């Protein structure tokens, strides 16, 4: 009899363990995972954090930038800390990154033309006149890209103490075959930020980069 009671007790314990395990498994899909792979937009995977120039940055937001009816790129904004309005982003210390995940092919002439038009729209007439030589320098950098295609990644970083640095598929952009380390003009980068999160930027893109619209997790249907 004692042996029977021990057997029954062991079976009862096993049943409780199985029920607890089943209950835990049923709850798992509802628990957000800190190990999630990040986000995904238009097939582009966007990590939740990146390390740039030795600093950890968080994904503030991301959205699709359009040119007419076409989707040009998935733009992502990485910052040292999340912010939901433009002014605090302009004033942030540390590295800031605008990442362009290209969705269609562009030639260097098209890239330069788009950049100059957008930059001029985001700047005041006085700022544009003051920065005309810097705009020409940036245009020369873009001219040496030749073309970008779907799947390319362009990172445009502000590094305090160094300046504005640009990379195409992790390679520094160049002028006349010489690597350009940085354009040390913070006002130019501030205006570049305005192109994406300023008043002249498309509202849908601006809200996405400011983290005001929900970004789908990687793997979501």
PDB file of C-alpha atoms in Angstrom:
ATOM      1  CA  UNK A   1       0.000   0.000   0.000  1.00  0.00           C
ATOM      2  CA  UNK A   2       2.782   2.400   0.879  1.00  0.00           C
ATOM      3  CA  UNK A   3       4.435   1.669  -2.452  1.00  0.00           C
ATOM      4  CA  UNK A   4       1.101   2.369  -4.229  1.00  0.00           C
ATOM      5  CA  UNK A   5       0.787   5.722  -2.416  1.00  0.00           C
ATOM      6  CA  UNK A   6       4.344   6.682  -3.450  1.00  0.00           C
ATOM      7  CA  UNK A   7       3.570   5.803  -7.055  1.00  0.00           C
ATOM      8  CA  UNK A   8       0.356   7.809  -7.020  1.00  0.00           C
ATOM      9  CA  UNK A   9       2.202  10.758  -5.423  1.00  0.00           C
ATOM     10  CA  UNK A  10       4.889  10.632  -8.104  1.00  0.00           C
ATOM     11  CA  UNK A  11       2.282  10.545 -10.866  1.00  0.00           C
ATOM     12  CA  UNK A  12       0.417  13.451  -9.296  1.00  0.00           C
ATOM     13  CA  UNK A  13       3.613  15.511  -9.155  1.00  0.00           C
ATOM     14  CA  UNK A  14       4.382  14.688 -12.794  1.00  0.00           C
ATOM     15  CA  UNK A  15       0.863  15.734 -13.840  1.00  0.00           C
ATOM     16  CA  UNK A  16       1.278  19.078 -12.040  1.00  0.00           C
ATOM     17  CA  UNK A  17       4.621  19.636 -13.760  1.00  0.00           C
ATOM     18  CA  UNK A  18       3.146  18.903 -17.179  1.00  0.00           C
ATOM     19  CA  UNK A  19       0.194  21.235 -16.566  1.00  0.00           C
ATOM     20  CA  UNK A  20       2.511  24.018 -15.415  1.00  0.00           C
ATOM     21  CA  UNK A  21       4.677  23.529 -18.490  1.00  0.00           C
ATOM     22  CA  UNK A  22       1.649  23.595 -20.800  1.00  0.00           C
ATOM     23  CA  UNK A  23       0.359  26.763 -19.152  1.00  0.00           C
ATOM     24  CA  UNK A  24       3.747  28.433 -19.519  1.00  0.00           C
ATOM     25  CA  UNK A  25       3.953  27.465 -23.191  1.00  0.00           C
ATOM     26  CA  UNK A  26       0.476  28.844 -23.817  1.00  0.00           C
ATOM     27  CA  UNK A  27       1.480  32.166 -22.284  1.00  0.00           C
ATOM     28  CA  UNK A  28       4.781  32.523 -24.138  1.00  0.00           C
ATOM     29  CA  UNK A  29       3.411  34.178 -27.315  1.00  0.00           C
ATOM     30  CA  UNK A  30       2.034  37.015 -25.176  1.00  0.00           C
ATOM     31  CA  UNK A  31       5.334  37.824 -23.482  1.00  0.00           C
ATOM     32  CA  UNK A  32       7.408  40.426 -25.364  1.00  0.00           C
ATOM     33  CA  UNK A  33      10.949  39.193 -25.847  1.00  0.00           C
ATOM     34  CA  UNK A  34      13.935  41.353 -25.009  1.00  0.00           C
ATOM     35  CA  UNK A  35      15.873  39.216 -27.489  1.00  0.00           C
ATOM     36  CA  UNK A  36      13.656  40.191 -30.467  1.00  0.00           C
ATOM     37  CA  UNK A  37      15.490  40.467 -33.791  1.00  0.00           C
ATOM     38  CA  UNK A  38      14.475  44.107 -34.227  1.00  0.00           C
ATOM     39  CA  UNK A  39      12.113  45.575 -36.786  1.00  0.00           C
ATOM     40  CA  UNK A  40      11.351  45.063 -40.455  1.00  0.00           C
ATOM     41  CA  UNK A  41      10.013  47.490 -43.037  1.00  0.00           C
ATOM     42  CA  UNK A  42       9.660  46.823 -46.783  1.00  0.00           C
ATOM     43  CA  UNK A  43      11.791  43.709 -46.283  1.00  0.00           C
ATOM     44  CA  UNK A  44      14.584  45.722 -44.671  1.00  0.00           C
ATOM     45  CA  UNK A  45      15.703  44.459 -41.262  1.00  0.00           C
ATOM     46  CA  UNK A  46      16.376  47.249 -38.773  1.00  0.00           C
ATOM     47  CA  UNK A  47      18.241  46.336 -35.584  1.00  0.00           C
ATOM     48  CA  UNK A  48      16.972  47.928 -32.401  1.00  0.00           C
ATOM     49  CA  UNK A  49      20.492  49.070 -31.487  1.00  0.00           C
ATOM     50  CA  UNK A  50      23.714  49.623 -33.417  1.00  0.00           C
ATOM     51  CA  UNK A  51      27.240  50.645 -32.484  1.00  0.00           C
ATOM     52  CA  UNK A  52      28.611  53.576 -34.485  1.00  0.00           C
ATOM     53  CA  UNK A  53      32.008  55.181 -33.886  1.00  0.00           C
ATOM     54  CA  UNK A  54      32.240  53.443 -30.529  1.00  0.00           C
ATOM     55  CA  UNK A  55      28.838  54.615 -29.291  1.00  0.00           C
ATOM     56  CA  UNK A  56      25.655  52.599 -28.775  1.00  0.00           C
ATOM     57  CA  UNK A  57      22.692  54.077 -30.641  1.00  0.00           C
ATOM     58  CA  UNK A  58      19.004  53.151 -30.446  1.00  0.00           C
ATOM     59  CA  UNK A  59      16.512  53.111 -33.299  1.00  0.00           C
ATOM     60  CA  UNK A  60      14.360  56.197 -32.810  1.00  0.00           C
ATOM     61  CA  UNK A  61      12.098  55.442 -35.759  1.00  0.00           C
ATOM     62  CA  UNK A  62      12.015  54.442 -39.423  1.00  0.00           C
ATOM     63  CA  UNK A  63       9.816  55.109 -42.428  1.00  0.00           C
ATOM     64  CA  UNK A  64       9.614  54.844 -46.199  1.00  0.00           C
ATOM     65  CA  UNK A  65      10.822  57.867 -48.128  1.00  0.00           C
ATOM     66  CA  UNK A  66       9.053  58.335 -51.440  1.00  0.00           C
ATOM     67  CA  UNK A  67       9.856  60.151 -54.648  1.00  0.00           C
ATOM     68  CA  UNK A  68       6.602  60.724 -56.440  1.00  0.00           C
ATOM     69  CA  UNK A  69       4.904  57.345 -56.680  1.00  0.00           C
ATOM     70  CA  UNK A  70       8.125  55.422 -56.048  1.00  0.00           C
ATOM     71  CA  UNK A  71       9.536  54.137 -52.781  1.00  0.00           C
ATOM     72  CA  UNK A  72      13.096  55.426 -52.676  1.00  0.00           C
ATOM     73  CA  UNK A  73      14.452  54.029 -49.423  1.00  0.00           C
ATOM     74  CA  UNK A  74      13.717  52.979 -45.873  1.00  0.00           C
ATOM     75  CA  UNK A  75      15.093  55.800 -43.764  1.00  0.00           C
ATOM     76  CA  UNK A  76      16.097  55.000 -40.175  1.00  0.00           C
ATOM     77  CA  UNK A  77      17.128  57.436 -37.450  1.00  0.00           C
ATOM     78  CA  UNK A  78      19.541  56.208 -34.766  1.00  0.00           C
ATOM     79  CA  UNK A  79      20.237  58.342 -31.691  1.00  0.00           C
ATOM     80  CA  UNK A  80      21.987  58.049 -28.309  1.00  0.00           C
ATOM     81  CA  UNK A  81      18.534  58.390 -26.675  1.00  0.00           C
ATOM     82  CA  UNK A  82      15.014  58.263 -28.052  1.00  0.00           C
ATOM     83  CA  UNK A  83      13.279  61.580 -28.731  1.00  0.00           C
ATOM     84  CA  UNK A  84       9.810  62.341 -30.157  1.00  0.00           C
ATOM     85  CA  UNK A  85      10.224  65.987 -31.228  1.00  0.00           C
ATOM     86  CA  UNK A  86      12.806  67.595 -33.537  1.00  0.00           C
ATOM     87  CA  UNK A  87      14.361  70.257 -31.301  1.00  0.00           C
ATOM     88  CA  UNK A  88      15.779  67.854 -28.678  1.00  0.00           C
ATOM     89  CA  UNK A  89      17.234  65.762 -31.521  1.00  0.00           C
ATOM     90  CA  UNK A  90      19.041  68.791 -32.942  1.00  0.00           C
ATOM     91  CA  UNK A  91      20.527  69.476 -29.488  1.00  0.00           C
ATOM     92  CA  UNK A  92      21.532  65.904 -28.613  1.00  0.00           C
ATOM     93  CA  UNK A  93      25.146  65.257 -27.738  1.00  0.00           C
ATOM     94  CA  UNK A  94      26.839  62.255 -29.234  1.00  0.00           C
ATOM     95  CA  UNK A  95      26.735  60.426 -32.528  1.00  0.00           C
ATOM     96  CA  UNK A  96      23.601  60.685 -34.660  1.00  0.00           C
ATOM     97  CA  UNK A  97      22.938  58.518 -37.705  1.00  0.00           C
ATOM     98  CA  UNK A  98      20.558  58.754 -40.637  1.00  0.00           C
ATOM     99  CA  UNK A  99      20.557  55.431 -42.457  1.00  0.00           C
ATOM    100  CA  UNK A 100      19.200  55.049 -45.987  1.00  0.00           C
ATOM    101  CA  UNK A 101      18.304  51.496 -47.023  1.00  0.00           C
ATOM    102  CA  UNK A 102      17.945  51.819 -50.778  1.00  0.00           C
ATOM    103  CA  UNK A 103      14.841  50.355 -52.447  1.00  0.00           C
ATOM    104  CA  UNK A 104      15.484  51.286 -56.096  1.00  0.00           C
ATOM    105  CA  UNK A 105      18.328  52.344 -58.357  1.00  0.00           C
ATOM    106  CA  UNK A 106      19.505  55.973 -58.531  1.00  0.00           C
ATOM    107  CA  UNK A 107      22.364  57.465 -60.537  1.00  0.00           C
ATOM    108  CA  UNK A 108      24.807  59.932 -59.017  1.00  0.00           C
ATOM    109  CA  UNK A 109      23.294  62.840 -60.960  1.00  0.00           C
ATOM    110  CA  UNK A 110      19.831  62.045 -59.596  1.00  0.00           C
ATOM    111  CA  UNK A 111      21.194  61.681 -56.040  1.00  0.00           C
ATOM    112  CA  UNK A 112      22.960  65.060 -56.244  1.00  0.00           C
ATOM    113  CA  UNK A 113      19.920  66.804 -57.739  1.00  0.00           C
ATOM    114  CA  UNK A 114      17.573  65.422 -55.068  1.00  0.00           C
ATOM    115  CA  UNK A 115      19.976  66.310 -52.253  1.00  0.00           C
ATOM    116  CA  UNK A 116      20.473  69.910 -53.383  1.00  0.00           C
ATOM    117  CA  UNK A 117      16.717  70.467 -53.866  1.00  0.00           C
ATOM    118  CA  UNK A 118      15.858  69.020 -50.451  1.00  0.00           C
ATOM    119  CA  UNK A 119      18.699  70.823 -48.690  1.00  0.00           C
ATOM    120  CA  UNK A 120      17.693  74.152 -50.203  1.00  0.00           C
ATOM    121  CA  UNK A 121      14.088  73.601 -49.122  1.00  0.00           C
ATOM    122  CA  UNK A 122      15.121  72.787 -45.531  1.00  0.00           C
ATOM    123  CA  UNK A 123      17.535  75.733 -45.183  1.00  0.00           C
ATOM    124  CA  UNK A 124      16.757  79.422 -44.996  1.00  0.00           C
ATOM    125  CA  UNK A 125      18.035  81.504 -47.953  1.00  0.00           C
ATOM    126  CA  UNK A 126      20.747  82.937 -45.678  1.00  0.00           C
ATOM    127  CA  UNK A 127      21.823  79.467 -44.506  1.00  0.00           C
ATOM    128  CA  UNK A 128      21.954  78.105 -48.044  1.00  0.00           C
ATOM    129  CA  UNK A 129      24.058  81.038 -49.235  1.00  0.00           C
ATOM    130  CA  UNK A 130      26.390  80.630 -46.266  1.00  0.00           C
ATOM    131  CA  UNK A 131      26.817  76.913 -46.910  1.00  0.00           C
ATOM    132  CA  UNK A 132      27.058  76.946 -50.704  1.00  0.00           C
ATOM    133  CA  UNK A 133      30.669  75.666 -50.659  1.00  0.00           C
ATOM    134  CA  UNK A 134      29.712  72.854 -48.248  1.00  0.00           C
ATOM    135  CA  UNK A 135      26.737  71.929 -50.463  1.00  0.00           C
ATOM    136  CA  UNK A 136      29.106  71.739 -53.420  1.00  0.00           C
ATOM    137  CA  UNK A 137      31.459  69.514 -51.428  1.00  0.00           C
ATOM    138  CA  UNK A 138      28.642  67.142 -50.493  1.00  0.00           C
ATOM    139  CA  UNK A 139      27.433  67.129 -54.097  1.00  0.00           C
ATOM    140  CA  UNK A 140      30.936  66.116 -55.206  1.00  0.00           C
ATOM    141  CA  UNK A 141      30.887  63.245 -52.708  1.00  0.00           C
ATOM    142  CA  UNK A 142      27.573  61.998 -54.076  1.00  0.00           C
ATOM    143  CA  UNK A 143      28.861  62.346 -57.653  1.00  0.00           C
ATOM    144  CA  UNK A 144      31.548  59.750 -56.920  1.00  0.00           C
ATOM    145  CA  UNK A 145      29.005  57.172 -55.761  1.00  0.00           C
ATOM    146  CA  UNK A 146      28.063  56.659 -59.458  1.00  0.00           C
ATOM    147  CA  UNK A 147      24.890  54.778 -58.533  1.00  0.00           C
ATOM    148  CA  UNK A 148      23.059  53.057 -55.713  1.00  0.00           C
ATOM    149  CA  UNK A 149      20.875  49.984 -56.127  1.00  0.00           C
ATOM    150  CA  UNK A 150      18.301  48.097 -54.105  1.00  0.00           C
ATOM    151  CA  UNK A 151      19.904  46.605 -51.020  1.00  0.00           C
ATOM    152  CA  UNK A 152      22.614  49.259 -50.663  1.00  0.00           C
ATOM    153  CA  UNK A 153      22.980  51.009 -47.312  1.00  0.00           C
ATOM    154  CA  UNK A 154      24.101  54.623 -46.908  1.00  0.00           C
ATOM    155  CA  UNK A 155      24.973  55.862 -43.414  1.00  0.00           C
ATOM    156  CA  UNK A 156      25.236  59.598 -42.789  1.00  0.00           C
ATOM    157  CA  UNK A 157      26.691  60.195 -39.342  1.00  0.00           C
ATOM    158  CA  UNK A 158      27.421  63.211 -37.192  1.00  0.00           C
ATOM    159  CA  UNK A 159      30.446  62.524 -34.982  1.00  0.00           C
ATOM    160  CA  UNK A 160      31.152  65.245 -32.385  1.00  0.00           C
ATOM    161  CA  UNK A 161      34.623  66.694 -32.713  1.00  0.00           C
ATOM    162  CA  UNK A 162      35.056  65.119 -36.154  1.00  0.00           C
ATOM    163  CA  UNK A 163      32.118  66.146 -38.315  1.00  0.00           C
ATOM    164  CA  UNK A 164      29.716  64.731 -40.873  1.00  0.00           C
ATOM    165  CA  UNK A 165      30.822  61.326 -42.154  1.00  0.00           C
ATOM    166  CA  UNK A 166      29.190  59.371 -44.992  1.00  0.00           C
ATOM    167  CA  UNK A 167      29.489  55.667 -45.854  1.00  0.00           C
ATOM    168  CA  UNK A 168      28.185  53.623 -48.777  1.00  0.00           C
ATOM    169  CA  UNK A 169      27.976  49.920 -47.885  1.00  0.00           C
ATOM    170  CA  UNK A 170      30.425  50.602 -45.030  1.00  0.00           C
ATOM    171  CA  UNK A 171      32.947  52.309 -47.338  1.00  0.00           C
ATOM    172  CA  UNK A 172      33.674  56.021 -46.764  1.00  0.00           C
ATOM    173  CA  UNK A 173      32.458  58.188 -49.624  1.00  0.00           C
ATOM    174  CA  UNK A 174      35.205  59.889 -51.607  1.00  0.00           C
ATOM    175  CA  UNK A 175      36.046  63.035 -53.552  1.00  0.00           C
ATOM    176  CA  UNK A 176      38.281  62.548 -56.595  1.00  0.00           C
ATOM    177  CA  UNK A 177      39.483  59.174 -55.358  1.00  0.00           C
ATOM    178  CA  UNK A 178      40.619  60.436 -51.963  1.00  0.00           C
ATOM    179  CA  UNK A 179      38.768  59.285 -48.816  1.00  0.00           C
ATOM    180  CA  UNK A 180      36.966  62.202 -47.179  1.00  0.00           C
ATOM    181  CA  UNK A 181      37.098  61.769 -43.426  1.00  0.00           C
ATOM    182  CA  UNK A 182      34.465  64.351 -42.490  1.00  0.00           C
ATOM    183  CA  UNK A 183      32.793  67.655 -43.272  1.00  0.00           C
ATOM    184  CA  UNK A 184      33.122  69.529 -40.004  1.00  0.00           C
ATOM    185  CA  UNK A 185      30.072  71.779 -40.234  1.00  0.00           C
ATOM    186  CA  UNK A 186      27.336  71.103 -37.697  1.00  0.00           C
ATOM    187  CA  UNK A 187      24.882  73.559 -39.260  1.00  0.00           C
ATOM    188  CA  UNK A 188      24.989  71.578 -42.502  1.00  0.00           C
ATOM    189  CA  UNK A 189      24.133  68.382 -40.630  1.00  0.00           C
ATOM    190  CA  UNK A 190      21.371  70.152 -38.688  1.00  0.00           C
ATOM    191  CA  UNK A 191      19.820  71.171 -41.998  1.00  0.00           C
ATOM    192  CA  UNK A 192      20.239  67.610 -43.247  1.00  0.00           C
ATOM    193  CA  UNK A 193      18.273  66.418 -40.214  1.00  0.00           C
ATOM    194  CA  UNK A 194      15.576  68.974 -41.042  1.00  0.00           C
ATOM    195  CA  UNK A 195      15.185  67.344 -44.450  1.00  0.00           C
ATOM    196  CA  UNK A 196      13.779  64.307 -42.603  1.00  0.00           C
ATOM    197  CA  UNK A 197      12.216  65.597 -39.372  1.00  0.00           C
ATOM    198  CA  UNK A 198      11.752  69.325 -39.995  1.00  0.00           C
ATOM    199  CA  UNK A 199       8.602  71.181 -41.030  1.00  0.00           C
ATOM    200  CA  UNK A 200       9.368  70.785 -44.736  1.00  0.00           C
ATOM    201  CA  UNK A 201       9.715  66.989 -44.470  1.00  0.00           C
ATOM    202  CA  UNK A 202       6.778  64.774 -45.522  1.00  0.00           C
ATOM    203  CA  UNK A 203       4.526  64.382 -42.475  1.00  0.00           C
ATOM    204  CA  UNK A 204       4.304  60.590 -42.739  1.00  0.00           C
ATOM    205  CA  UNK A 205       8.087  60.197 -42.835  1.00  0.00           C
ATOM    206  CA  UNK A 206       8.665  62.767 -40.093  1.00  0.00           C
ATOM    207  CA  UNK A 207       6.225  61.071 -37.716  1.00  0.00           C
ATOM    208  CA  UNK A 208       7.784  57.675 -38.443  1.00  0.00           C
ATOM    209  CA  UNK A 209      11.331  58.875 -37.700  1.00  0.00           C
ATOM    210  CA  UNK A 210      10.141  60.569 -34.507  1.00  0.00           C
ATOM    211  CA  UNK A 211       8.767  57.223 -33.343  1.00  0.00           C
ATOM    212  CA  UNK A 212       5.153  58.397 -33.456  1.00  0.00           C
ATOM    213  CA  UNK A 213       3.994  55.550 -35.695  1.00  0.00           C
ATOM    214  CA  UNK A 214       4.260  51.863 -34.848  1.00  0.00           C
ATOM    215  CA  UNK A 215       7.095  49.976 -36.481  1.00  0.00           C
ATOM    216  CA  UNK A 216       6.449  46.278 -37.169  1.00  0.00           C
ATOM    217  CA  UNK A 217       8.642  43.752 -35.438  1.00  0.00           C
ATOM    218  CA  UNK A 218      10.701  41.420 -37.619  1.00  0.00           C
ATOM    219  CA  UNK A 219       8.672  38.338 -38.494  1.00  0.00           C
ATOM    220  CA  UNK A 220       5.264  39.931 -37.961  1.00  0.00           C
ATOM    221  CA  UNK A 221       2.725  39.114 -40.653  1.00  0.00           C
TER     222      UNK A 221
END
